[in-house]
XYZ file of C-alpha atoms in Angstrom:
466
model
C 0.227 -0.106 0.188
C 0.721 3.368 -0.548
C 1.521 6.317 2.120
C 0.328 9.261 1.502
C 2.328 12.117 1.568
C 2.357 14.162 5.235
C 2.323 17.916 5.246
C 5.228 19.846 5.259
C 3.288 21.396 8.860
C 3.742 17.919 10.775
C 7.518 18.147 9.859
C 8.268 16.791 7.477
C 11.756 18.428 5.256
C 10.731 19.667 1.884
C 12.210 17.214 -1.254
C 13.962 15.182 1.597
C 12.201 12.274 0.545
C 11.948 10.651 3.703
C 8.984 8.414 3.199
C 8.545 5.426 5.233
C 6.793 1.609 3.417
C 7.518 -1.179 5.908
C 6.362 -2.103 8.699
C 6.826 -0.159 12.297
C 8.319 -1.195 15.538
C 5.606 0.906 16.947
C 1.883 2.052 15.647
C -0.119 4.890 16.858
C -4.061 5.907 15.162
C -7.269 7.790 16.999
C -9.004 10.800 16.310
C -6.876 12.765 17.956
C -3.135 13.330 17.449
C -1.564 16.308 18.166
C 0.426 17.187 15.634
C 1.998 20.567 14.149
C -1.359 21.214 12.391
C -3.079 20.825 15.451
C -5.007 17.842 16.190
C -5.527 15.556 13.305
C -6.917 11.844 12.654
C -3.850 10.395 12.172
C -1.253 7.483 12.252
C 1.678 7.197 13.854
C 5.223 5.200 12.521
C 7.371 4.982 14.796
C 10.831 2.802 13.986
C 14.334 2.668 16.294
C 13.171 5.130 19.051
C 11.292 8.075 15.633
C 8.959 9.187 14.306
C 9.383 8.016 10.330
C 5.334 7.849 9.068
C 2.742 10.634 9.632
C -0.257 9.736 7.546
C -4.051 10.152 7.970
C -5.987 8.132 9.498
C -7.214 4.939 7.539
C -3.845 4.341 5.920
C -3.636 1.391 7.448
C 0.476 1.676 8.842
C 1.580 -1.541 10.533
C 3.435 -2.387 12.880
C 4.584 -4.801 15.356
C 3.099 -3.459 18.202
C -0.843 -1.209 16.977
C -2.130 0.836 19.840
C -5.557 2.213 19.435
C -6.689 5.510 20.830
C -9.908 6.164 22.666
C -12.574 8.350 21.663
C -11.334 10.872 25.207
C -8.199 10.291 24.105
C -5.262 12.417 22.720
C -2.267 11.473 21.796
C 0.174 14.786 22.854
C 4.025 15.005 23.572
C 5.973 13.965 25.236
C 6.269 17.298 27.343
C 9.494 19.463 28.319
C 10.795 20.491 32.061
C 13.361 22.128 31.672
C 13.676 23.203 35.779
C 13.784 20.122 38.272
C 15.682 19.795 41.369
C 16.548 16.263 41.309
C 19.670 16.909 44.461
C 20.962 13.437 43.775
C 23.402 12.963 45.276
C 23.979 14.723 48.468
C 20.691 15.021 49.586
C 18.379 11.904 48.087
C 16.542 11.790 50.702
C 14.918 14.401 49.648
C 14.010 13.650 45.756
C 16.324 10.762 43.716
C 17.417 10.232 39.477
C 14.562 7.000 40.068
C 12.198 9.111 41.991
C 11.512 12.490 40.593
C 11.361 9.820 36.457
C 9.564 8.087 37.569
C 6.810 11.106 39.142
C 7.979 12.421 35.721
C 6.308 10.042 33.119
C 3.014 9.629 35.415
C 2.397 12.846 34.253
C 3.873 12.707 31.346
C 6.892 14.574 31.182
C 9.758 12.384 28.359
C 12.615 14.694 29.580
C 14.348 17.002 32.643
C 16.681 19.384 32.998
C 18.273 18.925 37.186
C 19.369 22.428 38.109
C 22.873 22.578 39.718
C 21.701 22.335 43.663
C 20.913 20.936 46.471
C 22.952 17.690 45.073
C 25.748 17.982 46.853
C 28.514 18.819 44.849
C 26.954 20.619 43.897
C 27.228 21.053 39.568
C 30.001 23.640 39.260
C 33.128 22.222 37.658
C 33.161 18.774 35.176
C 33.516 16.635 38.156
C 30.546 16.715 39.615
C 28.550 16.977 36.423
C 30.104 13.289 36.057
C 29.371 12.345 39.589
C 26.237 13.672 38.776
C 25.968 12.179 35.417
C 26.634 8.361 36.938
C 24.567 8.893 39.605
C 21.358 9.194 36.676
C 22.730 6.312 34.748
C 20.041 3.295 35.984
C 17.817 4.499 36.866
C 16.124 6.935 34.948
C 13.052 6.318 33.377
C 12.832 9.649 30.945
C 15.617 11.008 28.878
C 17.386 13.663 31.481
C 20.021 16.704 31.133
C 21.946 18.510 32.892
C 22.212 22.694 33.641
C 25.709 24.175 34.800
C 25.798 26.246 37.573
C 27.796 29.707 38.251
C 29.076 30.638 41.898
C 31.417 33.726 42.610
C 35.306 31.736 41.445
C 34.746 29.204 38.381
C 34.030 30.865 35.372
C 36.889 29.834 34.701
C 34.868 25.376 34.966
C 31.911 27.285 32.521
C 34.096 26.772 29.364
C 34.708 23.464 30.126
C 30.811 22.306 30.869
C 29.597 23.983 28.267
C 31.717 21.751 25.552
C 31.267 18.658 28.651
C 26.833 18.967 27.323
C 25.306 20.967 30.224
C 22.720 22.994 28.526
C 23.596 26.784 30.568
C 23.729 28.054 33.448
C 22.446 29.081 36.479
C 22.696 31.050 39.251
C 20.916 33.120 41.833
C 20.810 37.088 42.882
C 20.666 36.359 46.914
C 21.208 33.129 49.244
C 20.098 30.146 47.268
C 18.918 28.322 50.633
C 21.929 26.179 50.585
C 25.993 27.452 51.520
C 27.334 25.308 48.853
C 25.803 27.446 45.769
C 26.686 31.019 46.883
C 25.352 33.931 45.007
C 26.936 36.597 42.456
C 26.046 40.442 42.689
C 25.931 41.906 39.988
C 29.066 42.452 38.542
C 29.634 38.613 38.606
C 26.661 38.374 37.282
C 27.856 40.712 33.798
C 31.056 38.386 34.439
C 30.109 35.720 33.485
C 27.572 36.921 30.714
C 30.564 37.781 28.941
C 32.670 34.513 29.229
C 28.951 32.863 28.296
C 28.451 34.985 25.244
C 31.792 33.719 23.313
C 30.710 30.366 22.564
C 26.310 31.588 22.980
C 24.936 29.717 26.224
C 22.216 30.676 28.096
C 22.241 32.559 31.836
C 18.746 30.776 34.105
C 18.302 32.776 37.118
C 16.799 33.518 39.482
C 16.038 37.510 40.513
C 15.208 37.761 43.609
C 17.729 41.208 44.767
C 19.347 39.828 48.437
C 19.855 44.112 49.941
C 15.544 44.424 48.764
C 14.926 41.343 51.079
C 17.337 42.451 53.332
C 14.915 45.231 54.461
C 12.113 43.507 54.297
C 9.776 42.089 57.036
C 10.354 39.027 59.131
C 7.993 35.871 57.874
C 8.242 34.671 61.682
C 5.008 32.633 61.647
C 2.406 30.372 60.788
C 0.725 33.187 58.955
C 0.992 32.967 55.383
C 0.613 37.135 54.102
C 3.952 37.656 56.688
C 5.692 35.487 54.417
C 4.722 37.043 50.936
C 5.395 40.457 52.657
C 9.094 39.031 53.553
C 9.562 38.591 49.734
C 7.453 41.518 47.686
C 7.374 42.031 44.122
C 9.886 44.675 44.638
C 12.776 42.628 45.106
C 12.578 40.702 41.703
C 11.504 43.225 40.075
C 14.304 45.397 40.175
C 17.025 41.674 40.141
C 14.748 41.389 36.481
C 15.791 44.682 35.499
C 19.351 44.154 36.360
C 19.645 40.906 34.677
C 17.885 43.268 31.719
C 20.014 45.267 31.602
C 23.246 43.688 31.897
C 22.488 41.484 28.726
C 21.372 43.975 27.020
C 25.286 45.372 27.529
C 26.856 41.487 26.970
C 24.597 40.169 24.344
C 24.284 37.257 26.334
C 21.118 35.055 26.576
C 19.519 35.804 29.212
C 16.474 33.382 31.328
C 14.710 34.530 34.516
C 13.475 31.622 36.347
C 10.431 31.119 38.133
C 8.985 34.431 37.099
C 5.869 35.398 40.341
C 5.398 39.478 39.886
C 3.438 40.391 36.948
C 5.025 44.069 37.863
C 7.787 42.758 35.503
C 5.716 41.773 32.433
C 5.649 45.680 31.893
C 9.975 46.016 32.065
C 9.795 42.207 29.905
C 8.276 43.368 27.569
C 9.697 45.802 26.164
C 13.305 44.509 27.113
C 12.585 42.087 23.938
C 11.313 45.249 22.390
C 14.457 46.002 22.137
C 16.167 42.818 20.780
C 17.350 41.319 24.414
C 17.971 37.972 23.587
C 15.617 37.763 27.218
C 13.013 34.487 27.736
C 11.163 34.123 30.731
C 9.797 30.954 32.701
C 7.080 31.199 34.974
C 5.365 27.600 37.244
C 1.850 26.209 37.762
C 1.317 27.210 41.728
C 2.036 30.963 39.983
C -0.534 30.838 37.349
C -2.643 28.198 39.973
C -2.615 29.337 43.524
C -3.162 32.108 45.639
C -1.983 33.917 48.668
C -5.745 34.224 49.814
C -5.897 30.474 49.735
C -2.613 29.405 51.882
C -4.511 28.264 55.101
C -2.521 29.792 58.299
C 1.068 26.953 58.967
C 0.745 25.656 55.058
C 4.342 25.606 54.792
C 2.588 23.048 51.385
C 2.914 26.501 49.422
C 6.001 27.827 51.110
C 8.664 28.516 47.160
C 10.598 31.308 46.716
C 10.067 33.641 45.225
C 6.216 33.436 46.598
C 2.704 32.864 45.096
C 1.570 36.001 44.920
C -2.123 37.249 44.776
C -5.284 36.335 43.171
C -5.210 39.541 40.565
C -1.513 38.824 40.309
C -1.917 35.605 38.841
C -3.970 36.678 36.231
C -1.952 39.346 35.101
C 0.418 36.375 35.075
C -1.165 34.528 32.538
C -2.530 37.380 30.234
C 1.626 37.808 30.193
C 1.329 34.301 29.671
C -1.248 34.142 26.827
C 0.008 37.521 24.689
C 4.303 35.725 25.141
C 5.480 38.010 27.143
C 6.453 34.953 29.097
C 6.969 31.997 27.278
C 7.224 29.094 28.966
C 6.009 26.962 32.224
C 8.376 25.183 33.898
C 7.766 23.246 37.531
C 10.224 24.452 39.364
C 10.060 20.521 40.612
C 12.004 21.280 44.742
C 10.815 18.730 47.385
C 12.368 17.806 50.588
C 12.122 16.422 52.986
C 8.620 16.886 55.877
C 10.618 17.646 58.420
C 12.204 20.508 56.242
C 8.933 21.128 55.538
C 7.884 22.233 59.675
C 4.273 21.098 59.358
C 4.100 20.062 63.295
C 4.877 24.419 63.540
C 3.631 25.956 59.896
C 6.367 28.348 60.527
C 7.027 29.842 57.457
C 10.101 31.099 58.425
C 11.887 27.928 59.156
C 10.090 26.050 56.155
C 12.567 25.029 53.583
C 10.654 27.488 50.033
C 9.378 24.393 47.264
C 6.668 22.939 45.226
C 6.038 19.150 44.935
C 4.634 19.496 41.570
C 5.895 16.841 38.346
C 4.232 14.190 38.013
C 0.242 16.797 38.082
C 1.484 19.808 36.433
C -0.001 18.544 33.012
C -3.503 18.617 34.872
C -3.014 21.243 37.246
C -2.134 23.757 34.051
C -4.758 22.660 32.313
C -8.003 22.920 34.538
C -7.207 26.320 35.073
C -6.419 27.065 30.879
C -9.312 25.257 29.188
C -11.457 27.772 31.854
C -9.383 30.539 30.631
C -10.467 29.202 27.187
C -7.004 28.093 26.778
C -7.161 24.949 24.102
C -4.455 21.684 24.524
C -2.909 22.378 21.392
C -1.066 25.741 23.500
C -0.423 24.602 26.684
C 1.308 21.894 25.373
C 3.511 24.223 23.405
C 4.048 26.033 26.387
C 4.854 22.560 27.833
C 6.874 20.883 25.678
C 7.442 23.316 22.477
C 9.255 25.984 23.533
C 11.286 24.763 26.569
C 12.606 21.918 24.534
C 13.857 24.864 21.481
C 14.449 26.897 24.161
C 17.335 24.826 24.885
C 18.073 23.438 22.155
C 16.288 19.496 22.399
C 15.053 20.047 18.885
C 13.869 16.289 18.221
C 11.603 16.672 21.449
C 8.452 18.784 22.309
C 6.727 17.827 20.095
C 5.199 15.316 17.110
C 7.479 14.995 13.714
C 8.747 12.842 11.977
C 12.226 12.825 12.879
C 11.588 13.292 16.111
C 11.989 11.900 19.116
C 9.143 9.046 19.130
C 8.241 10.598 22.742
C 4.230 10.945 23.480
C 1.559 10.597 26.309
C -2.200 9.780 25.973
C -3.770 12.160 27.365
C -7.810 12.228 28.785
C -8.227 16.225 28.415
C -11.523 15.138 29.788
C -11.135 12.623 32.568
C -10.776 14.006 36.310
C -8.956 12.884 39.504
C -8.668 14.441 43.012
C -5.204 14.633 44.296
C -3.888 11.987 46.466
C -0.481 12.515 48.392
C -0.309 8.158 48.297
C -0.296 8.119 44.310
C 2.372 10.106 43.927
C 5.682 8.928 42.498
C 7.159 11.500 44.324
C 10.383 10.961 47.353
C 8.224 12.218 50.555
C 4.298 12.708 49.906
C 3.280 16.736 50.163
C 2.503 18.869 47.670
C -0.261 22.281 48.045
C -2.339 20.167 44.873
C -3.655 18.108 47.897
C -7.270 16.437 47.468
C -7.621 19.159 44.595
C -9.515 18.083 42.270
C -7.897 18.047 38.643
C -9.165 17.698 35.305
C -7.374 15.528 32.726
C -5.523 11.810 33.944
C -2.327 10.620 31.503
C -2.891 7.368 30.295
C -0.154 5.512 29.329
C 3.389 7.347 28.348
C 5.840 6.756 25.939
C 9.458 7.203 26.306
C 11.232 6.932 22.664
C 8.677 4.886 21.477
C 8.658 2.541 23.682
C 5.767 2.938 27.598
C 7.431 3.096 30.252
C 6.663 0.871 32.244
C 8.617 2.119 36.320
C 10.332 -1.111 36.653
C 12.779 -1.169 33.875
C 15.619 2.804 33.750
C 15.282 3.824 29.899
C 15.824 6.943 30.372
C 18.981 8.452 28.012
C 21.207 11.245 29.692
C 21.435 14.303 27.057
C 24.179 16.271 26.229
C 23.495 19.754 24.888
C 23.316 18.829 21.046
C 23.181 15.480 21.953
C 22.302 12.280 23.911
C 24.840 9.373 25.209
């Protein structure tokens, strides 16, 4: 049987002559397949972990395994989460590669990039990177890449880490929460930007101004409003302005992590219009949770920068819709239960971080659909755009020649979050008990269904896989 040529907008390079014939390792077919031209009735043929056929439904592709999607299921590309704290080695009791990547797979995430801190040693030189890669190699259920760290005194290490395959470099402009990953001041950040500009690497920044926070009220106690006032929007705005100007002066690529202050949207928009090489992410907790709903002592909600008011949340959605914010990443930052100070609920004492890796897709889909956003738009924010920003060109979309990373998503199904059903190592999340729309029923990595028993994830280097 002759296969039709797929439309060019579904990923076939013009004139490639890449039509595929014969039997496939895997065929998935259904009425709802999210292609680069939208949700269409399609048959997807996979060979050697790569999408090699994408044909109209009814063409009858043959495969060693054939999956028929249910009427309520959509095949979507695996999500790409560029902001995950795995913490192994060194703080594996907080989270490890096995637990984090199982959670990712359950949530339809097939690629994560691991942050360089909270592990011991932090990823601030090549030796530490290799230690981290050794820890991940035999226990990753999804593909894993790594960020390097930029700290005082390691400018000379950055090129080596870049050549070893990190996707860019993270820095803080205030205390990171762990002493082994100290912050840069603005001048040090500029020095590192100038270094990274020479090989076009990206600096990703936790942007809160330490001086503003030093002058803010104290957060002690179990009242969330006091904690919110201790991390004011102004601290975020000042630091973001510093990042913008240093990126403008140096011509370096800069990325703002976990934007929570809607006040900063105007200057971000202006900087982008001016040609500053700036990208921005926000997180599920800033788009869904609000300061008004945080209960007394509710330290599961504590993160830095903080969850802000409902009015702020709505402006973040507007910034996402108009492209000022480029995409969504989880900032999955787990800890042990004792570090959350659950007994006292003291926001000054509790570790700041939200666990959401397994839940990020239904969390965002629940809020997005209520606001009239499509599933295609959500997947763009959580798969295609983050993949493109870090150079993972074979991921984030279902297209010919791309990795066969998928999840089967039932958008109209629903569930209530039960922490005992999460794969995260520590059963705590601010979403506990929340009713969410959208269920990930199966996840595929390189054309193989992830079973949670046999790790098949690969380690990623910038521009290649191991």
